[in-house]
Amino acid sequence: MTLAKRITTILSAFLIAALVACAPTATREGTGQYIDDTIITSKVKAALAADPDVKATEVNVETFKGDVQLSGFVSSPEHVQKAVELTRNIEGVKSVKNDMRIK
């Protein structure tokens, strides 16, 4: 095997390993999905912050593959419903899991 073929083989193996490492699985996001989820989380947080009723600092937002989980302690049931409604209206949100509690 010539040196050029060996280098090509090594580089090909490295490239395949790098692509496999970035591939999504059922429990792990791929790079593109991670970026999409980060954008969704940012949009949800911005919508919550822009609403005069919901205190955005009381609501934690996590996104995984378009599924958004809201958690934290809010002051009324109306604020829970408003936060869920605002989240559902964000583009890219597939579902909303409400784990918020009334304090």
mmCIF file of N, CA and C in Angstrom:
data_model
loop_
_atom_site.group_PDB
_atom_site.id
_atom_site.type_symbol
_atom_site.label_atom_id
_atom_site.label_comp_id
_atom_site.label_asym_id
_atom_site.label_seq_id
_atom_site.Cartn_x
_atom_site.Cartn_y
_atom_site.Cartn_z
ATOM 1 N N MET A 1 0.850 -1.167 0.000
ATOM 2 C CA MET A 1 0.000 0.000 0.000
ATOM 3 C C MET A 1 0.902 1.238 0.000
ATOM 4 N N THR A 2 0.593 2.165 -0.871
ATOM 5 C CA THR A 2 1.409 3.370 -0.972
ATOM 6 C C THR A 2 1.054 4.340 0.157
ATOM 7 N N LEU A 3 1.914 5.285 0.355
ATOM 8 C CA LEU A 3 1.705 6.280 1.399
ATOM 9 C C LEU A 3 0.422 7.074 1.157
ATOM 10 N N ALA A 4 0.153 7.419 -0.092
ATOM 11 C CA ALA A 4 -1.052 8.181 -0.421
ATOM 12 C C ALA A 4 -2.308 7.395 -0.068
ATOM 13 N N LYS A 5 -2.310 6.085 -0.345
ATOM 14 C CA LYS A 5 -3.471 5.251 -0.023
ATOM 15 C C LYS A 5 -3.652 5.129 1.489
ATOM 16 N N ARG A 6 -2.552 5.014 2.211
ATOM 17 C CA ARG A 6 -2.632 4.922 3.668
ATOM 18 C C ARG A 6 -3.209 6.210 4.266
ATOM 19 N N ILE A 7 -2.747 7.333 3.773
ATOM 20 C CA ILE A 7 -3.250 8.623 4.255
ATOM 21 C C ILE A 7 -4.730 8.764 3.929
ATOM 22 N N THR A 8 -5.109 8.382 2.720
ATOM 23 C CA THR A 8 -6.511 8.435 2.315
ATOM 24 C C THR A 8 -7.368 7.537 3.200
ATOM 25 N N THR A 9 -6.884 6.346 3.502
ATOM 26 C CA THR A 9 -7.617 5.417 4.358
ATOM 27 C C THR A 9 -7.778 5.980 5.763
ATOM 28 N N ILE A 10 -6.720 6.535 6.301
ATOM 29 C CA ILE A 10 -6.769 7.118 7.645
ATOM 30 C C ILE A 10 -7.725 8.309 7.691
ATOM 31 N N LEU A 11 -7.645 9.178 6.702
ATOM 32 C CA LEU A 11 -8.541 10.339 6.655
ATOM 33 C C LEU A 11 -9.996 9.914 6.483
ATOM 34 N N SER A 12 -10.229 8.895 5.667
ATOM 35 C CA SER A 12 -11.595 8.388 5.477
ATOM 36 C C SER A 12 -12.144 7.822 6.778
ATOM 37 N N ALA A 13 -11.334 7.073 7.497
ATOM 38 C CA ALA A 13 -11.771 6.514 8.779
ATOM 39 C C ALA A 13 -12.084 7.630 9.779
ATOM 40 N N PHE A 14 -11.244 8.644 9.800
ATOM 41 C CA PHE A 14 -11.471 9.777 10.699
ATOM 42 C C PHE A 14 -12.763 10.496 10.341
ATOM 43 N N LEU A 15 -13.010 10.721 9.066
ATOM 44 C CA LEU A 15 -14.220 11.406 8.613
ATOM 45 C C LEU A 15 -15.460 10.605 8.979
ATOM 46 N N ILE A 16 -15.434 9.308 8.772
ATOM 47 C CA ILE A 16 -16.578 8.460 9.125
ATOM 48 C C ILE A 16 -16.830 8.509 10.626
ATOM 49 N N ALA A 17 -15.773 8.440 11.419
ATOM 50 C CA ALA A 17 -15.921 8.504 12.878
ATOM 51 C C ALA A 17 -16.515 9.845 13.309
ATOM 52 N N ALA A 18 -16.085 10.913 12.680
ATOM 53 C CA ALA A 18 -16.598 12.241 13.019
ATOM 54 C C ALA A 18 -18.074 12.359 12.656
ATOM 55 N N LEU A 19 -18.477 11.825 11.533
ATOM 56 C CA LEU A 19 -19.881 11.878 11.133
ATOM 57 C C LEU A 19 -20.757 11.036 12.043
ATOM 58 N N VAL A 20 -20.298 9.881 12.425
ATOM 59 C CA VAL A 20 -21.065 9.011 13.315
ATOM 60 C C VAL A 20 -21.204 9.662 14.688
ATOM 61 N N ALA A 21 -20.179 10.333 15.159
ATOM 62 C CA ALA A 21 -20.226 10.981 16.470
ATOM 63 C C ALA A 21 -21.252 12.110 16.514
ATOM 64 N N CYS A 22 -21.545 12.729 15.395
ATOM 65 C CA CYS A 22 -22.505 13.831 15.343
ATOM 66 C C CYS A 22 -23.919 13.362 15.019
ATOM 67 N N ALA A 23 -24.099 12.094 14.746
ATOM 68 C CA ALA A 23 -25.404 11.581 14.354
ATOM 69 C C ALA A 23 -26.344 11.528 15.555
ATOM 70 N N PRO A 24 -27.616 11.872 15.326
ATOM 71 C CA PRO A 24 -28.573 11.824 16.423
ATOM 72 C C PRO A 24 -28.987 10.392 16.750
ATOM 73 N N THR A 25 -29.401 10.185 17.988
ATOM 74 C CA THR A 25 -29.977 8.915 18.417
ATOM 75 C C THR A 25 -31.287 9.236 19.121
ATOM 76 N N ALA A 26 -31.950 8.219 19.654
ATOM 77 C CA ALA A 26 -33.217 8.437 20.347
ATOM 78 C C ALA A 26 -33.044 9.288 21.598
ATOM 79 N N THR A 27 -31.883 9.230 22.217
ATOM 80 C CA THR A 27 -31.661 9.968 23.456
ATOM 81 C C THR A 27 -30.670 11.110 23.315
ATOM 82 N N ARG A 28 -30.114 11.312 22.133
ATOM 83 C CA ARG A 28 -29.117 12.360 21.924
ATOM 84 C C ARG A 28 -29.424 13.102 20.636
ATOM 85 N N GLU A 29 -29.342 14.419 20.688
ATOM 86 C CA GLU A 29 -29.589 15.243 19.517
ATOM 87 C C GLU A 29 -28.373 15.281 18.606
ATOM 88 N N GLY A 30 -28.653 15.471 17.325
ATOM 89 C CA GLY A 30 -27.575 15.766 16.398
ATOM 90 C C GLY A 30 -27.260 17.250 16.487
ATOM 91 N N THR A 31 -26.210 17.664 15.836
ATOM 92 C CA THR A 31 -25.784 19.064 15.904
ATOM 93 C C THR A 31 -26.863 20.013 15.396
ATOM 94 N N GLY A 32 -27.463 19.686 14.266
ATOM 95 C CA GLY A 32 -28.511 20.546 13.707
ATOM 96 C C GLY A 32 -29.717 20.640 14.614
ATOM 97 N N GLN A 33 -30.127 19.511 15.188
ATOM 98 C CA GLN A 33 -31.270 19.507 16.096
ATOM 99 C C GLN A 33 -30.971 20.313 17.351
ATOM 100 N N TYR A 34 -29.748 20.215 17.862
ATOM 101 C CA TYR A 34 -29.356 20.988 19.044
ATOM 102 C C TYR A 34 -29.499 22.484 18.767
ATOM 103 N N ILE A 35 -29.073 22.908 17.604
ATOM 104 C CA ILE A 35 -29.181 24.326 17.241
ATOM 105 C C ILE A 35 -30.647 24.728 17.123
ATOM 106 N N ASP A 36 -31.461 23.887 16.483
ATOM 107 C CA ASP A 36 -32.892 24.169 16.363
ATOM 108 C C ASP A 36 -33.541 24.288 17.738
ATOM 109 N N ASP A 37 -33.217 23.370 18.646
ATOM 110 C CA ASP A 37 -33.797 23.397 19.984
ATOM 111 C C ASP A 37 -33.354 24.629 20.764
ATOM 112 N N THR A 38 -32.125 25.049 20.563
ATOM 113 C CA THR A 38 -31.636 26.257 21.228
ATOM 114 C C THR A 38 -32.413 27.479 20.749
ATOM 115 N N ILE A 39 -32.705 27.524 19.464
ATOM 116 C CA ILE A 39 -33.484 28.635 18.904
ATOM 117 C C ILE A 39 -34.904 28.616 19.462
ATOM 118 N N ILE A 40 -35.520 27.433 19.530
ATOM 119 C CA ILE A 40 -36.877 27.319 20.091
ATOM 120 C C ILE A 40 -36.880 27.792 21.543
ATOM 121 N N THR A 41 -35.916 27.324 22.330
ATOM 122 C CA THR A 41 -35.835 27.727 23.735
ATOM 123 C C THR A 41 -35.713 29.243 23.849
ATOM 124 N N SER A 42 -34.890 29.842 23.022
ATOM 125 C CA SER A 42 -34.712 31.302 23.042
ATOM 126 C C SER A 42 -36.005 32.024 22.696
ATOM 127 N N LYS A 43 -36.724 31.528 21.696
ATOM 128 C CA LYS A 43 -37.987 32.154 21.291
ATOM 129 C C LYS A 43 -39.029 32.040 22.396
ATOM 130 N N VAL A 44 -39.091 30.883 23.057
ATOM 131 C CA VAL A 44 -40.046 30.702 24.157
ATOM 132 C C VAL A 44 -39.706 31.666 25.296
ATOM 133 N N LYS A 45 -38.441 31.739 25.669
ATOM 134 C CA LYS A 45 -38.035 32.642 26.747
ATOM 135 C C LYS A 45 -38.347 34.090 26.394
ATOM 136 N N ALA A 46 -38.139 34.475 25.142
ATOM 137 C CA ALA A 46 -38.430 35.841 24.713
ATOM 138 C C ALA A 46 -39.933 36.123 24.782
ATOM 139 N N ALA A 47 -40.746 35.147 24.366
ATOM 140 C CA ALA A 47 -42.198 35.324 24.424
ATOM 141 C C ALA A 47 -42.681 35.449 25.864
ATOM 142 N N LEU A 48 -42.116 34.646 26.747
ATOM 143 C CA LEU A 48 -42.487 34.729 28.161
ATOM 144 C C LEU A 48 -42.052 36.065 28.761
ATOM 145 N N ALA A 49 -40.874 36.533 28.393
ATOM 146 C CA ALA A 49 -40.369 37.808 28.909
ATOM 147 C C ALA A 49 -41.183 38.989 28.394
ATOM 148 N N ALA A 50 -41.720 38.870 27.188
ATOM 149 C CA ALA A 50 -42.489 39.963 26.591
ATOM 150 C C ALA A 50 -43.902 40.050 27.154
ATOM 151 N N ASP A 51 -44.384 38.975 27.754
ATOM 152 C CA ASP A 51 -45.740 38.976 28.296
ATOM 153 C C ASP A 51 -45.755 39.686 29.646
ATOM 154 N N PRO A 52 -46.689 40.638 29.832
ATOM 155 C CA PRO A 52 -46.711 41.392 31.093
ATOM 156 C C PRO A 52 -47.207 40.576 32.295
ATOM 157 N N ASP A 53 -47.928 39.494 32.056
ATOM 158 C CA ASP A 53 -48.483 38.714 33.157
ATOM 159 C C ASP A 53 -47.535 37.637 33.668
ATOM 160 N N VAL A 54 -46.875 36.945 32.743
ATOM 161 C CA VAL A 54 -46.007 35.832 33.123
ATOM 162 C C VAL A 54 -44.641 36.376 33.509
ATOM 163 N N LYS A 55 -44.142 35.935 34.652
ATOM 164 C CA LYS A 55 -42.797 36.328 35.069
ATOM 165 C C LYS A 55 -41.820 35.302 34.511
ATOM 166 N N ALA A 56 -41.101 35.702 33.483
ATOM 167 C CA ALA A 56 -40.205 34.784 32.775
ATOM 168 C C ALA A 56 -39.133 34.199 33.689
ATOM 169 N N THR A 57 -38.764 34.922 34.724
ATOM 170 C CA THR A 57 -37.731 34.419 35.630
ATOM 171 C C THR A 57 -38.223 33.251 36.470
ATOM 172 N N GLU A 58 -39.544 33.054 36.537
ATOM 173 C CA GLU A 58 -40.114 31.954 37.314
ATOM 174 C C GLU A 58 -40.229 30.671 36.508
ATOM 175 N N VAL A 59 -40.082 30.753 35.191
ATOM 176 C CA VAL A 59 -40.326 29.607 34.315
ATOM 177 C C VAL A 59 -39.006 29.132 33.706
ATOM 178 N N ASN A 60 -38.704 27.864 33.894
ATOM 179 C CA ASN A 60 -37.543 27.241 33.266
ATOM 180 C C ASN A 60 -37.998 26.579 31.968
ATOM 181 N N VAL A 61 -37.195 26.714 30.925
ATOM 182 C CA VAL A 61 -37.548 26.176 29.610
ATOM 183 C C VAL A 61 -36.441 25.240 29.142
ATOM 184 N N GLU A 62 -36.820 24.018 28.773
ATOM 185 C CA GLU A 62 -35.881 23.059 28.187
ATOM 186 C C GLU A 62 -36.526 22.474 26.946
ATOM 187 N N THR A 63 -35.735 22.296 25.897
ATOM 188 C CA THR A 63 -36.241 21.761 24.636
ATOM 189 C C THR A 63 -35.400 20.582 24.199
ATOM 190 N N PHE A 64 -36.070 19.509 23.779
ATOM 191 C CA PHE A 64 -35.392 18.329 23.240
ATOM 192 C C PHE A 64 -36.185 17.827 22.048
ATOM 193 N N LYS A 65 -35.584 17.940 20.875
ATOM 194 C CA LYS A 65 -36.199 17.514 19.616
ATOM 195 C C LYS A 65 -37.584 18.137 19.406
ATOM 196 N N GLY A 66 -37.704 19.422 19.734
ATOM 197 C CA GLY A 66 -38.943 20.163 19.513
ATOM 198 C C GLY A 66 -39.967 20.028 20.620
ATOM 199 N N ASP A 67 -39.727 19.149 21.586
ATOM 200 C CA ASP A 67 -40.625 18.993 22.731
ATOM 201 C C ASP A 67 -40.129 19.914 23.839
ATOM 202 N N VAL A 68 -40.992 20.824 24.271
ATOM 203 C CA VAL A 68 -40.608 21.835 25.251
ATOM 204 C C VAL A 68 -41.174 21.459 26.621
ATOM 205 N N GLN A 69 -40.316 21.543 27.625
ATOM 206 C CA GLN A 69 -40.735 21.296 29.002
ATOM 207 C C GLN A 69 -40.644 22.597 29.772
ATOM 208 N N LEU A 70 -41.762 22.972 30.396
ATOM 209 C CA LEU A 70 -41.815 24.161 31.233
ATOM 210 C C LEU A 70 -41.859 23.716 32.691
ATOM 211 N N SER A 71 -41.031 24.320 33.519
ATOM 212 C CA SER A 71 -41.036 23.996 34.935
ATOM 213 C C SER A 71 -40.809 25.262 35.741
ATOM 214 N N GLY A 72 -40.980 25.159 37.038
ATOM 215 C CA GLY A 72 -40.788 26.306 37.912
ATOM 216 C C GLY A 72 -42.020 26.551 38.750
ATOM 217 N N PHE A 73 -41.987 27.633 39.503
ATOM 218 C CA PHE A 73 -43.083 27.992 40.390
ATOM 219 C C PHE A 73 -43.643 29.336 39.960
ATOM 220 N N VAL A 74 -44.922 29.356 39.608
ATOM 221 C CA VAL A 74 -45.584 30.586 39.180
ATOM 222 C C VAL A 74 -46.662 30.948 40.191
ATOM 223 N N SER A 75 -47.160 32.168 40.116
ATOM 224 C CA SER A 75 -48.044 32.662 41.152
ATOM 225 C C SER A 75 -49.532 32.351 40.960
ATOM 226 N N SER A 76 -49.950 31.911 39.774
ATOM 227 C CA SER A 76 -51.374 31.614 39.595
ATOM 228 C C SER A 76 -51.599 30.594 38.474
ATOM 229 N N PRO A 77 -52.752 29.923 38.503
ATOM 230 C CA PRO A 77 -53.080 28.985 37.420
ATOM 231 C C PRO A 77 -53.184 29.683 36.058
ATOM 232 N N GLU A 78 -53.593 30.940 36.081
ATOM 233 C CA GLU A 78 -53.701 31.693 34.827
ATOM 234 C C GLU A 78 -52.334 31.873 34.177
ATOM 235 N N HIS A 79 -51.323 32.066 35.002
ATOM 236 C CA HIS A 79 -49.966 32.227 34.472
ATOM 237 C C HIS A 79 -49.460 30.919 33.874
ATOM 238 N N VAL A 80 -49.861 29.804 34.452
ATOM 239 C CA VAL A 80 -49.507 28.496 33.889
ATOM 240 C C VAL A 80 -50.104 28.361 32.504
ATOM 241 N N GLN A 81 -51.397 28.622 32.396
ATOM 242 C CA GLN A 81 -52.079 28.494 31.105
ATOM 243 C C GLN A 81 -51.509 29.450 30.065
ATOM 244 N N LYS A 82 -51.211 30.680 30.492
ATOM 245 C CA LYS A 82 -50.651 31.677 29.567
ATOM 246 C C LYS A 82 -49.278 31.230 29.058
ATOM 247 N N ALA A 83 -48.431 30.708 29.946
ATOM 248 C CA ALA A 83 -47.105 30.251 29.542
ATOM 249 C C ALA A 83 -47.201 29.086 28.559
ATOM 250 N N VAL A 84 -48.108 28.161 28.817
ATOM 251 C CA VAL A 84 -48.295 27.023 27.911
ATOM 252 C C VAL A 84 -48.811 27.511 26.554
ATOM 253 N N GLU A 85 -49.766 28.427 26.574
ATOM 254 C CA GLU A 85 -50.322 28.968 25.329
ATOM 255 C C GLU A 85 -49.261 29.694 24.506
ATOM 256 N N LEU A 86 -48.464 30.533 25.170
ATOM 257 C CA LEU A 86 -47.402 31.250 24.462
ATOM 258 C C LEU A 86 -46.398 30.277 23.844
ATOM 259 N N THR A 87 -46.074 29.229 24.583
ATOM 260 C CA THR A 87 -45.108 28.241 24.102
ATOM 261 C C THR A 87 -45.642 27.489 22.896
ATOM 262 N N ARG A 88 -46.895 27.078 22.942
ATOM 263 C CA ARG A 88 -47.493 26.339 21.819
ATOM 264 C C ARG A 88 -47.500 27.150 20.528
ATOM 265 N N ASN A 89 -47.523 28.466 20.645
ATOM 266 C CA ASN A 89 -47.582 29.329 19.462
ATOM 267 C C ASN A 89 -46.223 29.578 18.819
ATOM 268 N N ILE A 90 -45.160 29.057 19.409
ATOM 269 C CA ILE A 90 -43.820 29.250 18.850
ATOM 270 C C ILE A 90 -43.590 28.247 17.728
ATOM 271 N N GLU A 91 -43.092 28.735 16.608
ATOM 272 C CA GLU A 91 -42.799 27.868 15.462
ATOM 273 C C GLU A 91 -41.734 26.837 15.835
ATOM 274 N N GLY A 92 -41.991 25.580 15.485
ATOM 275 C CA GLY A 92 -41.045 24.507 15.749
ATOM 276 C C GLY A 92 -41.371 23.689 16.987
ATOM 277 N N VAL A 93 -42.274 24.196 17.826
ATOM 278 C CA VAL A 93 -42.657 23.472 19.033
ATOM 279 C C VAL A 93 -43.602 22.339 18.643
ATOM 280 N N LYS A 94 -43.197 21.104 18.972
ATOM 281 C CA LYS A 94 -44.015 19.931 18.667
ATOM 282 C C LYS A 94 -44.999 19.634 19.788
ATOM 283 N N SER A 95 -44.534 19.758 21.024
ATOM 284 C CA SER A 95 -45.402 19.515 22.174
ATOM 285 C C SER A 95 -44.890 20.316 23.365
ATOM 286 N N VAL A 96 -45.780 20.486 24.356
ATOM 287 C CA VAL A 96 -45.421 21.233 25.568
ATOM 288 C C VAL A 96 -45.738 20.343 26.765
ATOM 289 N N LYS A 97 -44.738 20.118 27.600
ATOM 290 C CA LYS A 97 -44.942 19.386 28.841
ATOM 291 C C LYS A 97 -44.923 20.412 29.969
ATOM 292 N N ASN A 98 -46.015 20.453 30.713
ATOM 293 C CA ASN A 98 -46.167 21.440 31.777
ATOM 294 C C ASN A 98 -45.811 20.807 33.121
ATOM 295 N N ASP A 99 -44.683 21.216 33.691
ATOM 296 C CA ASP A 99 -44.285 20.800 35.032
ATOM 297 C C ASP A 99 -44.238 21.987 35.990
ATOM 298 N N MET A 100 -44.964 23.058 35.657
ATOM 299 C CA MET A 100 -44.981 24.235 36.514
ATOM 300 C C MET A 100 -45.880 23.981 37.721
ATOM 301 N N ARG A 101 -45.554 24.610 38.827
ATOM 302 C CA ARG A 101 -46.318 24.486 40.063
ATOM 303 C C ARG A 101 -46.743 25.873 40.535
ATOM 304 N N ILE A 102 -47.872 25.917 41.225
ATOM 305 C CA ILE A 102 -48.355 27.173 41.791
ATOM 306 C C ILE A 102 -47.707 27.356 43.163
ATOM 307 N N LYS A 103 -47.160 28.559 43.416
ATOM 308 C CA LYS A 103 -46.534 28.791 44.727
ATOM 309 C C LYS A 103 -47.487 29.455 45.666
#
